[in-house]
Coordinates of C-alpha atoms in Angstrom, one line a residue:
X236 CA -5.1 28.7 -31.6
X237 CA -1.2 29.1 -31.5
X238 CA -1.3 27.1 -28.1
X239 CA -3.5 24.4 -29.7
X240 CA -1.5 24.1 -32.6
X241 CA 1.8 23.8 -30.2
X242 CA 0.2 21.1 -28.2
X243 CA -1.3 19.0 -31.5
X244 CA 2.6 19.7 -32.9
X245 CA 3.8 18.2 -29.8
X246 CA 1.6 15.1 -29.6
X247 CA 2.5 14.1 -33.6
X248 CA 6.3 14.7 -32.7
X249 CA 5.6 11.8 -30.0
X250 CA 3.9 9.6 -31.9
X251 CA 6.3 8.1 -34.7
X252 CA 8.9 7.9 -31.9
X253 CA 6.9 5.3 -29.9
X254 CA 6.8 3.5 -32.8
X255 CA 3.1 5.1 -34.0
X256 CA -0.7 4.5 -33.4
X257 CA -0.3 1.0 -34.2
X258 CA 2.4 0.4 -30.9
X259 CA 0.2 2.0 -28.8
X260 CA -2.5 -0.4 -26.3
X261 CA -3.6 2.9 -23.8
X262 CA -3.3 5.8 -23.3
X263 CA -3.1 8.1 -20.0
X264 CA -2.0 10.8 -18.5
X265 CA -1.6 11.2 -14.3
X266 CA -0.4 15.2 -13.0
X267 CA 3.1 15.6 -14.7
X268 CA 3.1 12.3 -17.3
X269 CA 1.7 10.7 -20.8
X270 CA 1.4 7.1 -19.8
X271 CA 1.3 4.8 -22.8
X272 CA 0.7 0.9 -23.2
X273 CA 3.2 0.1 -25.9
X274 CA 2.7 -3.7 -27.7
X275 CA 6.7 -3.1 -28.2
X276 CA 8.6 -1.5 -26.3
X277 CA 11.9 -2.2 -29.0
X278 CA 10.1 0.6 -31.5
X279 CA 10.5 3.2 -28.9
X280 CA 13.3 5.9 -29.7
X281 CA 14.3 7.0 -26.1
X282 CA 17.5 9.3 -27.1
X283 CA 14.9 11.2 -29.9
X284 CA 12.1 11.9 -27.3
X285 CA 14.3 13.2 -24.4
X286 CA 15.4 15.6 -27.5
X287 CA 11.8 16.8 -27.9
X288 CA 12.0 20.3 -26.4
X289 CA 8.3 20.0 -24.6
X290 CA 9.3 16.2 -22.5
X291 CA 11.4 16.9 -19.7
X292 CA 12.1 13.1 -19.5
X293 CA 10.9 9.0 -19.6
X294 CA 10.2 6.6 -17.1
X295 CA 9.4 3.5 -17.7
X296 CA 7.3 1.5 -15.1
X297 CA 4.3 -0.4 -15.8
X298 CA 3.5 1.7 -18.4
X299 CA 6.0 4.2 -20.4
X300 CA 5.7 7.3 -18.7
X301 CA 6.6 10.8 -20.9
X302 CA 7.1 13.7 -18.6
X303 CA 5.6 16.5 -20.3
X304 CA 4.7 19.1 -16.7
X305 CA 1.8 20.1 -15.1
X306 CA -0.9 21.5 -17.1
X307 CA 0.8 21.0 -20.7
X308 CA 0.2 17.2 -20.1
X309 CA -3.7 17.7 -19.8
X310 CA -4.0 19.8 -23.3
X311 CA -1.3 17.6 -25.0
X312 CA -2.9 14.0 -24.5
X313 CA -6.1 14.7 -26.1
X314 CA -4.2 15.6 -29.1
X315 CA -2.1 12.5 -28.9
X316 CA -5.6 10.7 -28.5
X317 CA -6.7 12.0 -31.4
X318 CA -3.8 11.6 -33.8
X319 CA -3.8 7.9 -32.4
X320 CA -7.2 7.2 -32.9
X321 CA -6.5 8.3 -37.0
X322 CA -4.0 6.1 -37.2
X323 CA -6.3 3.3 -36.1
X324 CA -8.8 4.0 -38.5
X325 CA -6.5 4.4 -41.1
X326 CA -4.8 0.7 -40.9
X327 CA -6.3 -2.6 -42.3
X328 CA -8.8 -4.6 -40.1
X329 CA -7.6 -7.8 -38.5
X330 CA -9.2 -11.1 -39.5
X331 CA -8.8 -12.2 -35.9
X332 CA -8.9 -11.8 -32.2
X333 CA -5.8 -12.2 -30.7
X334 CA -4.3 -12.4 -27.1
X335 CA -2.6 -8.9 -27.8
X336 CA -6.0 -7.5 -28.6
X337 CA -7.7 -8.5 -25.3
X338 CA -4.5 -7.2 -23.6
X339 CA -5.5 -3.7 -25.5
X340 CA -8.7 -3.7 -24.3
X341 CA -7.9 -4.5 -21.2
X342 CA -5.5 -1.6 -20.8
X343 CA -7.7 1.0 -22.1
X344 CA -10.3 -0.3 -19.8
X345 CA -8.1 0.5 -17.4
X346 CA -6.9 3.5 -18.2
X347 CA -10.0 4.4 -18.5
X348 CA -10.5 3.1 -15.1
X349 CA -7.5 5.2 -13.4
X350 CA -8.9 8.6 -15.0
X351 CA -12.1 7.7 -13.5
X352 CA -10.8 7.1 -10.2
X353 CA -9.3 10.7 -10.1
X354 CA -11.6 12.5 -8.1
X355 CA -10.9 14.0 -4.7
X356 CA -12.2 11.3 -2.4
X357 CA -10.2 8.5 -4.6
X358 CA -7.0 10.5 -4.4
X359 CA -7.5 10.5 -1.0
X360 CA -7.6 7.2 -0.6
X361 CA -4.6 6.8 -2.7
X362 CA -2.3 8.7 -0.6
X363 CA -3.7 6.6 2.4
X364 CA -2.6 3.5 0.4
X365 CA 0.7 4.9 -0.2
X366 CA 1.4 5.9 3.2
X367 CA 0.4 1.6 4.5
X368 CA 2.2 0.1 0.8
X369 CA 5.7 0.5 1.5
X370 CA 5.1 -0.8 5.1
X371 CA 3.6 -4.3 3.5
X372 CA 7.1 -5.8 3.0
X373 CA 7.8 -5.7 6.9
X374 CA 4.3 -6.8 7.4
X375 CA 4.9 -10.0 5.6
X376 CA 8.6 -11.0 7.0
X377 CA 7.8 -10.0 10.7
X378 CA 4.4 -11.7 10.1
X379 CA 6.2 -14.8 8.2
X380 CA 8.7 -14.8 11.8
X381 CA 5.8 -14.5 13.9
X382 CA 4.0 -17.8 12.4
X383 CA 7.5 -19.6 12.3
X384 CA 8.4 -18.5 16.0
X385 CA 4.1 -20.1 17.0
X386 CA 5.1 -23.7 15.4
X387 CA 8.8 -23.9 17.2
X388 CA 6.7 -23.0 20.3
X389 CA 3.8 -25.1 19.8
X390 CA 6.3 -28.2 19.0
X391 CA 8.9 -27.2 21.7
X392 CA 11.5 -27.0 19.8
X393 CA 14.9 -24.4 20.3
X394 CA 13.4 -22.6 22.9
X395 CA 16.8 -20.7 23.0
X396 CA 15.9 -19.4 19.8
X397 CA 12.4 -18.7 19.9
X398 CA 12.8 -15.6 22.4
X399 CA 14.9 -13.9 20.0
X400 CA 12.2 -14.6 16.8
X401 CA 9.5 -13.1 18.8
X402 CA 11.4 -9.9 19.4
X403 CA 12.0 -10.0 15.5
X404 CA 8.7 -10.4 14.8
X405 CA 7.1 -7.9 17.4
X406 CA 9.0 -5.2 17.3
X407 CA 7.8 -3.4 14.3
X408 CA 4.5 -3.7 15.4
X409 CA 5.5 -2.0 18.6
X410 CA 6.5 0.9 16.4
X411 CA 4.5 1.0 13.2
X412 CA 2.9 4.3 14.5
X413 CA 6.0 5.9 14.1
X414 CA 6.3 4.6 10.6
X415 CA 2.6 5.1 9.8
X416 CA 3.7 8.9 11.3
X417 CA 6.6 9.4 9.1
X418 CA 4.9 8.3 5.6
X419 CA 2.2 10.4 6.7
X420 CA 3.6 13.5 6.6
X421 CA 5.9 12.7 3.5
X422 CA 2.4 12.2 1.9
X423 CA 0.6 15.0 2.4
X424 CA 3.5 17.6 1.9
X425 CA 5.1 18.2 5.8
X426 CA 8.3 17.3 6.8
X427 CA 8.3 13.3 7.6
X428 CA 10.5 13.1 10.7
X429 CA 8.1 15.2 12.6
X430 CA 5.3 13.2 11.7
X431 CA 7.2 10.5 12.7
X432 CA 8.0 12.3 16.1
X433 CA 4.4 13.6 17.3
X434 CA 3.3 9.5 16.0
X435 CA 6.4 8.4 18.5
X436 CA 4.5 9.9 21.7
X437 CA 1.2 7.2 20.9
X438 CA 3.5 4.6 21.6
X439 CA 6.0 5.5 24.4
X440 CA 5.5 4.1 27.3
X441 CA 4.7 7.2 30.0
X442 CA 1.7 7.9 28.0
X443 CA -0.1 5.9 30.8
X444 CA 1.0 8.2 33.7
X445 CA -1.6 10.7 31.7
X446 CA -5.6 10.8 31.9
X447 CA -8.1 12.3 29.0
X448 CA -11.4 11.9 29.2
X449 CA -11.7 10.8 32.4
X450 CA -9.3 7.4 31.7
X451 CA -5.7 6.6 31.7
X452 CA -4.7 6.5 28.4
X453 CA -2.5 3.4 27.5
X454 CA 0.7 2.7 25.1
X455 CA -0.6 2.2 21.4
X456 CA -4.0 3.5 22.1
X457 CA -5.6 4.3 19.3
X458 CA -2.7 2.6 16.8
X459 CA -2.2 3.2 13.5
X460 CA -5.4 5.8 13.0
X461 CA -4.5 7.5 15.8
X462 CA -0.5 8.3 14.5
X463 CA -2.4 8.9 10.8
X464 CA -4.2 11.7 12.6
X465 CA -1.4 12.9 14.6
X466 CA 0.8 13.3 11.4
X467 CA -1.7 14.8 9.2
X468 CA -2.6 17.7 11.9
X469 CA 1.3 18.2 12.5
X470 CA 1.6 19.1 8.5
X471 CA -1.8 21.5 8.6
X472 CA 0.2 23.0 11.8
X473 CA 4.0 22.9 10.1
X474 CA 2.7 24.4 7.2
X475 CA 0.7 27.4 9.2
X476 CA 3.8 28.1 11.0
X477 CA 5.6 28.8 8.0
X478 CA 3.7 31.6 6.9
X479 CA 4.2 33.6 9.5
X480 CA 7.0 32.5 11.7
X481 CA 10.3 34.5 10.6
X482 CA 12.9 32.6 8.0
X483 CA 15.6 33.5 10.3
X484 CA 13.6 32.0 13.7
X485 CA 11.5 28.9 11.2
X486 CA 14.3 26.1 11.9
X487 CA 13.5 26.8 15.8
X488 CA 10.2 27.7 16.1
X489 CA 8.5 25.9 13.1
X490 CA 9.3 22.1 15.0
X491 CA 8.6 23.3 18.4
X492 CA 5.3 24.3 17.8
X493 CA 4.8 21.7 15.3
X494 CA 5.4 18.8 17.4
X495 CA 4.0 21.0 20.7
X496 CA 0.6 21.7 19.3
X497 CA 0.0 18.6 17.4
X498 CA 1.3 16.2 20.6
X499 CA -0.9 17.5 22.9
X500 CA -4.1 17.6 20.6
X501 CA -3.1 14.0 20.0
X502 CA -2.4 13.6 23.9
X503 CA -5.6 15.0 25.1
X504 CA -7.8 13.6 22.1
X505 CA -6.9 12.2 19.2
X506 CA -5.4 8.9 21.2
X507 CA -8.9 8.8 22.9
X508 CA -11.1 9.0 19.9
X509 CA -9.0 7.0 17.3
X510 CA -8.6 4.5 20.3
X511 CA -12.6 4.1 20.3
X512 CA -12.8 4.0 16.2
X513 CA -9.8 1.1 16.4
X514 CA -11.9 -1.3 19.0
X515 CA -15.1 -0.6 17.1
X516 CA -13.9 -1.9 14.2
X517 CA -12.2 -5.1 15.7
X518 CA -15.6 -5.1 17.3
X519 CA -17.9 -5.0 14.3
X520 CA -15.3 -7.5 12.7
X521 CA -15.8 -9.6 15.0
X522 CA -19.8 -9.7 15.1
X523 CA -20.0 -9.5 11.3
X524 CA -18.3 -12.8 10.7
X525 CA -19.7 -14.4 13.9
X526 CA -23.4 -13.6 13.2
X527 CA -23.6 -13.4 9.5
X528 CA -20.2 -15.1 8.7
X529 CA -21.4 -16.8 5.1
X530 CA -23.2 -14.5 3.9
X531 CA -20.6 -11.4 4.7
X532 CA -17.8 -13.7 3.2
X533 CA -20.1 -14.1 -0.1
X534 CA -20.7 -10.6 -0.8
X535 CA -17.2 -9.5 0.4
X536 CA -15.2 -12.0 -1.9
X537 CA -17.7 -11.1 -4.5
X538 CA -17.2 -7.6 -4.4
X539 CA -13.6 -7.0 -4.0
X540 CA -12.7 -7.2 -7.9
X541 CA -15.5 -4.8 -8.7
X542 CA -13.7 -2.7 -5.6
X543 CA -10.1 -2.8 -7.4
X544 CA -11.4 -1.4 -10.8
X545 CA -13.1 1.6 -8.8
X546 CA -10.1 2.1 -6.4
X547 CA -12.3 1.7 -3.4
X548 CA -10.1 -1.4 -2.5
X549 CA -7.4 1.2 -0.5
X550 CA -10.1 2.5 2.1
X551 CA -9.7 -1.7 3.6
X552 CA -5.4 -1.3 4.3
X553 CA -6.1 0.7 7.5
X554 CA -9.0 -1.8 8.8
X555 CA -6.2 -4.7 8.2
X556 CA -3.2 -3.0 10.0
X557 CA -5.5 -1.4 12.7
X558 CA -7.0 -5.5 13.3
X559 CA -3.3 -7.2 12.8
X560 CA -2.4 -4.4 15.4
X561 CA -5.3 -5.6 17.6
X562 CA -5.8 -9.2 17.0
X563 CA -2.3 -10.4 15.6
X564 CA -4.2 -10.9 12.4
X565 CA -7.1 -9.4 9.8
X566 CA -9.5 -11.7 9.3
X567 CA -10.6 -10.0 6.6
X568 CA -8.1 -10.9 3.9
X569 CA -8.6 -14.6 3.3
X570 CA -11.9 -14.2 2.5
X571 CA -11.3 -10.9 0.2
X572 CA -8.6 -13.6 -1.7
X573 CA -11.2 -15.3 -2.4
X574 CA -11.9 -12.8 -5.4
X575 CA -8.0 -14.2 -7.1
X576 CA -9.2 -18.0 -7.2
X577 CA -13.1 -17.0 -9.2
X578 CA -10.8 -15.4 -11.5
X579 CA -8.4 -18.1 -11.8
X580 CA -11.2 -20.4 -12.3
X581 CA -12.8 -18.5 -14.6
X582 CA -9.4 -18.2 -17.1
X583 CA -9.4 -22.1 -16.6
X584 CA -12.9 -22.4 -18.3
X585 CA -11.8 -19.4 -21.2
X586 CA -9.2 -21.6 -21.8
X587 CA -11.3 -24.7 -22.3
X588 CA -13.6 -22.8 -24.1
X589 CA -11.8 -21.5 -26.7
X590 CA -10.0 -24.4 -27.6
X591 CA -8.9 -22.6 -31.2
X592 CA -7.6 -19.1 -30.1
X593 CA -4.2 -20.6 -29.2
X594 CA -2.9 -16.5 -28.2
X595 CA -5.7 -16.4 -25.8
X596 CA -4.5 -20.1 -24.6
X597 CA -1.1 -19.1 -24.1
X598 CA -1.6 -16.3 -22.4
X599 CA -3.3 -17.9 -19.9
X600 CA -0.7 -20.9 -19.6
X601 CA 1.5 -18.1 -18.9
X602 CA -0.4 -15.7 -16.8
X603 CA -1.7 -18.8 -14.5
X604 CA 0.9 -18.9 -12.1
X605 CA 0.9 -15.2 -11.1
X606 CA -2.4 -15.7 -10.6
X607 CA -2.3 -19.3 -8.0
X608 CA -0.1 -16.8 -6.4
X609 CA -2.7 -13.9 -6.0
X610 CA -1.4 -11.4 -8.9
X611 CA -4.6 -11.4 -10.8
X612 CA -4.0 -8.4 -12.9
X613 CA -2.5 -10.1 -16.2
X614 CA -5.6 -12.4 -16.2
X615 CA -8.1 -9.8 -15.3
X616 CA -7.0 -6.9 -17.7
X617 CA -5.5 -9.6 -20.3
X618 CA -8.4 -12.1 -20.4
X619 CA -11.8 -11.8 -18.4
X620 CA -12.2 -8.0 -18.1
X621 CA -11.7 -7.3 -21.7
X622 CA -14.2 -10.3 -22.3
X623 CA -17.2 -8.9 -20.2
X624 CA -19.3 -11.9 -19.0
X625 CA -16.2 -13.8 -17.3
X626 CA -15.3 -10.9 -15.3
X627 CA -19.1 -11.1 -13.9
X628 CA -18.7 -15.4 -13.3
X629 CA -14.7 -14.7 -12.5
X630 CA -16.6 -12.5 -8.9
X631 CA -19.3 -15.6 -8.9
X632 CA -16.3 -17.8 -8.2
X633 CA -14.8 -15.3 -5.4
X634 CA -18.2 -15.0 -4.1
X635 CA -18.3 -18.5 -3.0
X636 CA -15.2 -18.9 -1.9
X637 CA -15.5 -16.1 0.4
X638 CA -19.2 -17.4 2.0
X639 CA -17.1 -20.9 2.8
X640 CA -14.4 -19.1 4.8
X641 CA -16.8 -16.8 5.9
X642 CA -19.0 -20.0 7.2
X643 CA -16.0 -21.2 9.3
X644 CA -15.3 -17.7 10.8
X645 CA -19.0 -17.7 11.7
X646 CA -18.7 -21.4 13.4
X647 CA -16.2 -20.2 15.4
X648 CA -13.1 -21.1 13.0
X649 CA -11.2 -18.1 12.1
X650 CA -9.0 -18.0 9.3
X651 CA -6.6 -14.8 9.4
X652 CA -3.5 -13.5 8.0
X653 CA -0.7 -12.2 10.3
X654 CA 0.3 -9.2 7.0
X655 CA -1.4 -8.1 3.7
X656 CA 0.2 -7.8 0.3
X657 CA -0.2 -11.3 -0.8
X658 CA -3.1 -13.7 -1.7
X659 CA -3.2 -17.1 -3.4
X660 CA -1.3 -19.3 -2.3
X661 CA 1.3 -17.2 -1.3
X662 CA -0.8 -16.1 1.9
X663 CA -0.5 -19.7 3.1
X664 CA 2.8 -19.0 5.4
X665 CA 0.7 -15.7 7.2
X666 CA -2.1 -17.6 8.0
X667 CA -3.1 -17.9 11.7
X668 CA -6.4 -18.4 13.5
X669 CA -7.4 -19.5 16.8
X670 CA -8.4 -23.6 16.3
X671 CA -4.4 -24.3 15.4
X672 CA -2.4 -24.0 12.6
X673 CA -3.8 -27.3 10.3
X674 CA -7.0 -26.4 11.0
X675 CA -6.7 -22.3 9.3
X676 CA -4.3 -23.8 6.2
X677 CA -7.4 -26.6 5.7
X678 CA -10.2 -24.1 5.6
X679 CA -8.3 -21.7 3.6
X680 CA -6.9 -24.4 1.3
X681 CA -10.6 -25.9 0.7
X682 CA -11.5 -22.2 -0.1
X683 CA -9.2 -21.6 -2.5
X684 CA -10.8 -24.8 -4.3
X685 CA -14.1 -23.5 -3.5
X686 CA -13.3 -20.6 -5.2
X687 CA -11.5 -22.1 -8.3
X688 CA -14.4 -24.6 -8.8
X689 CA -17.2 -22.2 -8.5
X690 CA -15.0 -19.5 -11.1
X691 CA -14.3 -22.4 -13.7
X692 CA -18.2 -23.6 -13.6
X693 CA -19.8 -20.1 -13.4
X694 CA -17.7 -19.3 -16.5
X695 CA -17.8 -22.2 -18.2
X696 CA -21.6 -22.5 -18.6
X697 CA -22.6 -18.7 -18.6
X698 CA -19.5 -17.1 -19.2
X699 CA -20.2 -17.0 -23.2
X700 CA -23.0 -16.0 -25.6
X701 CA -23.1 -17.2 -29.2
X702 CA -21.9 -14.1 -30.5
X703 CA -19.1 -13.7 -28.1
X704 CA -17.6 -17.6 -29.3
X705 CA -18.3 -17.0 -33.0
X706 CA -15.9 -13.8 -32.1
X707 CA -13.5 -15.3 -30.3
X708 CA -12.8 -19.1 -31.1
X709 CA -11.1 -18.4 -34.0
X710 CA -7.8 -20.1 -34.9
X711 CA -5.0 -17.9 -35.1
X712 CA -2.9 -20.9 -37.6
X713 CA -3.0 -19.9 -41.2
X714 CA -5.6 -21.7 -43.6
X715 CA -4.4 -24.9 -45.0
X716 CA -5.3 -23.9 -48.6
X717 CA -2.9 -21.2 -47.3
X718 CA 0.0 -23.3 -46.2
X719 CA -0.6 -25.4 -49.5
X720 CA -0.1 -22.7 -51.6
X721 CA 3.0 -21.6 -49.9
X722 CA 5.4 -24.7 -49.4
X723 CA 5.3 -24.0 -45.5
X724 CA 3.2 -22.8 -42.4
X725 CA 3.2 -18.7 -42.3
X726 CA 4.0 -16.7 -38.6
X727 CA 1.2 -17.0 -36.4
X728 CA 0.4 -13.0 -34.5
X729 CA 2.7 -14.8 -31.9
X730 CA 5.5 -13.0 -32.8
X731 CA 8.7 -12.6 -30.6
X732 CA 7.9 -8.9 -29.9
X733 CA 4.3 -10.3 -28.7
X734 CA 5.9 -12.9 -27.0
X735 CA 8.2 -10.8 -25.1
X736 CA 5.8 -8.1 -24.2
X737 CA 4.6 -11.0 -21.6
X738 CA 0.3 -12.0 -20.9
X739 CA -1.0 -8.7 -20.9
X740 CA -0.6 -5.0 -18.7
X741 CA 0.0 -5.5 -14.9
X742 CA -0.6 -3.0 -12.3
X743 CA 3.2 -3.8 -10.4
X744 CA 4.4 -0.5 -8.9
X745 CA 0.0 0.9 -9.6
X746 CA -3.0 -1.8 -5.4
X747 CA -3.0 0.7 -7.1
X748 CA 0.2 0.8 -8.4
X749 CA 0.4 2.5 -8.0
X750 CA 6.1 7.0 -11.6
X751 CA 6.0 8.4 -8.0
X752 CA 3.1 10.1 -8.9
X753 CA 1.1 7.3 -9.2
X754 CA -0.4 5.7 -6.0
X755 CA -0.8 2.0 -7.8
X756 CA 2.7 1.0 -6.8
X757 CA 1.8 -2.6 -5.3
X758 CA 0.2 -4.5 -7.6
X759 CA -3.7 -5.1 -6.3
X760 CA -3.3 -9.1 -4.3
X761 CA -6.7 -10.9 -5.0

């Protein structure tokens, strides 16, 4: 009882001092933080909180992170839950729905979402996602210098130059094991230089004076899964080594065996097998979108929203690096992008569908360009998640727009992009197939429209019942009567603090993305 009443203490010591139940949009907690969804962040006493005796500290990300340690974190949050949840009941109804109130549904739904996602098999996939995410920015400038370097050499122009831009652009490629190695062992607890050195040996070159299995193995083989398998076996051996080799002999022993053990199981086997598992997949790639092209593109760009709510999204990053690796590009990313312009589409027809709910309006206006862009989280947990049915017509739209490119790929024009990380139209300058620059940028340009067209008509037509446009086409502008009685117009809810706190909670670095304890540190492209 003590500790309960110590915990319940603690969370009503926190809550006036994020400006009470009233500031607060979500609530969540991850191993070691309170995560809140604050409407204003101005009503938030830092200097007071850090003085609480039970938070060690704040960070503020995406959400306002209170660092309250393992264990007391779980027992305080259900209090703070609670305490918020009385304050919500205890504070006048509001006449209207607002653009702020679909942002707070939308972050609890996806808070709700995250502590969903938290079992074993999800985590996992996390840390594999946070092992590829900090990799994406090299992805997308090699993989911007790769398609530049293609034009100058397809025109003919400064061949001096174009040497040097293919070295640029080829040779992380030539050694993302060794970063894949390195982030590896970082993530699941080892020491990440010897990841990084047992990953080195997949891709040095006098691997191919060695035979396993009967074959000469080859630089590379087995890529990127073959140096995540090499790093996670060289922290299961690092950390065995540890608890029994002598402190005084560990800084000798510990890396020897570390990097002798796990180098020759990846010599003699794990380059073999993770080389098989990489071709099958550029295999099956290939004869999914060749054979059933449209209709794998259809259910693909359909599904991929539904994938980032459940987290599932992070078991794709190692198909696309293991297929860029292979192929020079994924083809499997223009047609998961597909998923951003349904849901563009769809806030186009919520916009023109509720032409009185000016917040709603405005927050689209304002969350539209992230979204042409491929950052789909303002509009999905700001407007068409929190509204139900055009979060349904918002995957229609990406459906579609995934069977057309998926059409071409199966008529023999593929339509691929050189990194991941972004959708929209910012994938336009990694975009590479195999009929020719113009002819990729067309196909993908036609279905983004695709995609927007069949979003905006989806949701425009079934996107709404009755009920849910009596709810929500209200007027946020006072009454005239109102404005009659009072010599002047009244504030509209679009105050400055609303106005400030932007379209709605993003998931920018949670894509899952994503503090450091978080894996959703990219913000989810679709």
């Amino acid at each position: 009882m003590a500790t309960e009443d110590k915990n319940r203490a603690t969370a009503a010591a926190i809550l006036p001092l994020v400006g009470g139940a009233a500031n607060v949009s979500s609530i969540a907690h991850c191993m070691t933080r309170l995560r809140l969804g604050l409407h204003d962040r101005s009503l938030v006493d830092d200097e007071a909180l850090k003085a609480l005796p039970a938070v060690m500290g704040v960070v503020e990300d995406d959400t306002y992170q209170i660092v309250l340690g393992p264990g007391t974190v779980a027992r305080v949050t259900p209090e703070f839950e609670q305490l918020v949840e009385e304050g919500r009941e205890a504070a006048p109804p509001q006449a209207a729905v607002s653009a702020d109130d679909l942002a707070a549904q939308g972050a609890a739904i996806k808070a709700q979402q995250k502590a969903k996602n938290a079992t074993p098999f999800k985590l996992f996939l996390r840390k594999i996602a946070n092992i590829f995410v900090p990799l994406i920015p090299a992805l997308i400038g090699c993989g911007i210098i790769a398609g530049l370097n293609g034009l100058l050499v397809n025109l003919g122009w400064l061949p001096a130059v174009t040497p040097a831009l293919a070295a640029m652009a080829s040779g992380f490629m030539a050694l993302i094991a060794v970063f894949v190695g390195y982030n590896t062992a970082k993530e699941f607890g080892g020491t990440p230089i010897l990841g990084g050195a047992v990953a080195a040996i997949i891709v040095f070159p006098g691997v191919a004076n060695i035979d396993a299995f009967g074959q000469t193995l080859s630089p590379g083989q087995g890529g990127v899964l073959g140096a995540l398998g090499a790093a996670v076996l060289a922290v299961y051996v690092e950390k065995w080594c540890r608890r029994w080799v002598p402190e005084a002999l560990d800084v000798l022993v510990t890396p020897t065996l570390t990097v002798l053990i796990s180098g020759l199981a990846t010599i003699f086997g794990l380059m073999y097998v993770a080389g098989e598992i990489s071709s099958a997949i550029g295999t099956f790639a290939d004869w999914l979108l060749s054979n059933g092209g449209a209709g794998a593109g259809f259910v693909l760009g359909g599904l991929f929203l539904p994938l980032v709510m459940l987290g599932l999204h992070q078991a794709l990053i190692p198909i696309h690096t293991t297929l860029i690796e292979q192929q020079g590009y994924t083809v499997l990313l223009p047609i998961l992008a597909m998923a951003g312009a349904g849901q563009v589409g769809a806030a186009m027809a919520v916009y023109f569908r509720l032409p009185r709910n000016e917040s709603i309006r405005r927050t689209i206006k304002s969350a539209l360009p992230a979204g042409l862009l491929g950052v789909g989280e303002p509009l999905i947990y700001g407007v068409s998640l929190p509204l139900g049915r055009p979060f349904i017509t918002a995957c229609v739209g990406g459906a579609f727009g995934g069977g057309f490119v998926g059409l071409f790929n199966q008529l023999g024009d593929t339509v691929g992009s050189t990194a991941i990380g972004p959708s929209g139209w910012a994938l336009f300058p990694l975009l590479d197939g195999n009929h020719g620059l113009g002819s990729t940028i067309t196909i993908y340009g036609a279905g983004l429209l695709v995609g927007y067209v069949a979003g905006f008509l989806a949701t425009y037509f079934f996107g709404f019942s009755k009920d849910l446009l009596t709810e929500f086409n209200v007027s946020q502008d006072p009454a005239p009567s109102t404005v009659a009685a009072t010599g002047g117009p009244h504030p509209t809810p679009d105050t400055d603090a609303s106005r400030a706190n932007g379209p709605g909670p993003t998931d920018s670095t949670d894509p899952g993305s994503t503090g450091p304890d978080s894996p959703d540190k990219a913000p989810a492209r679709v």
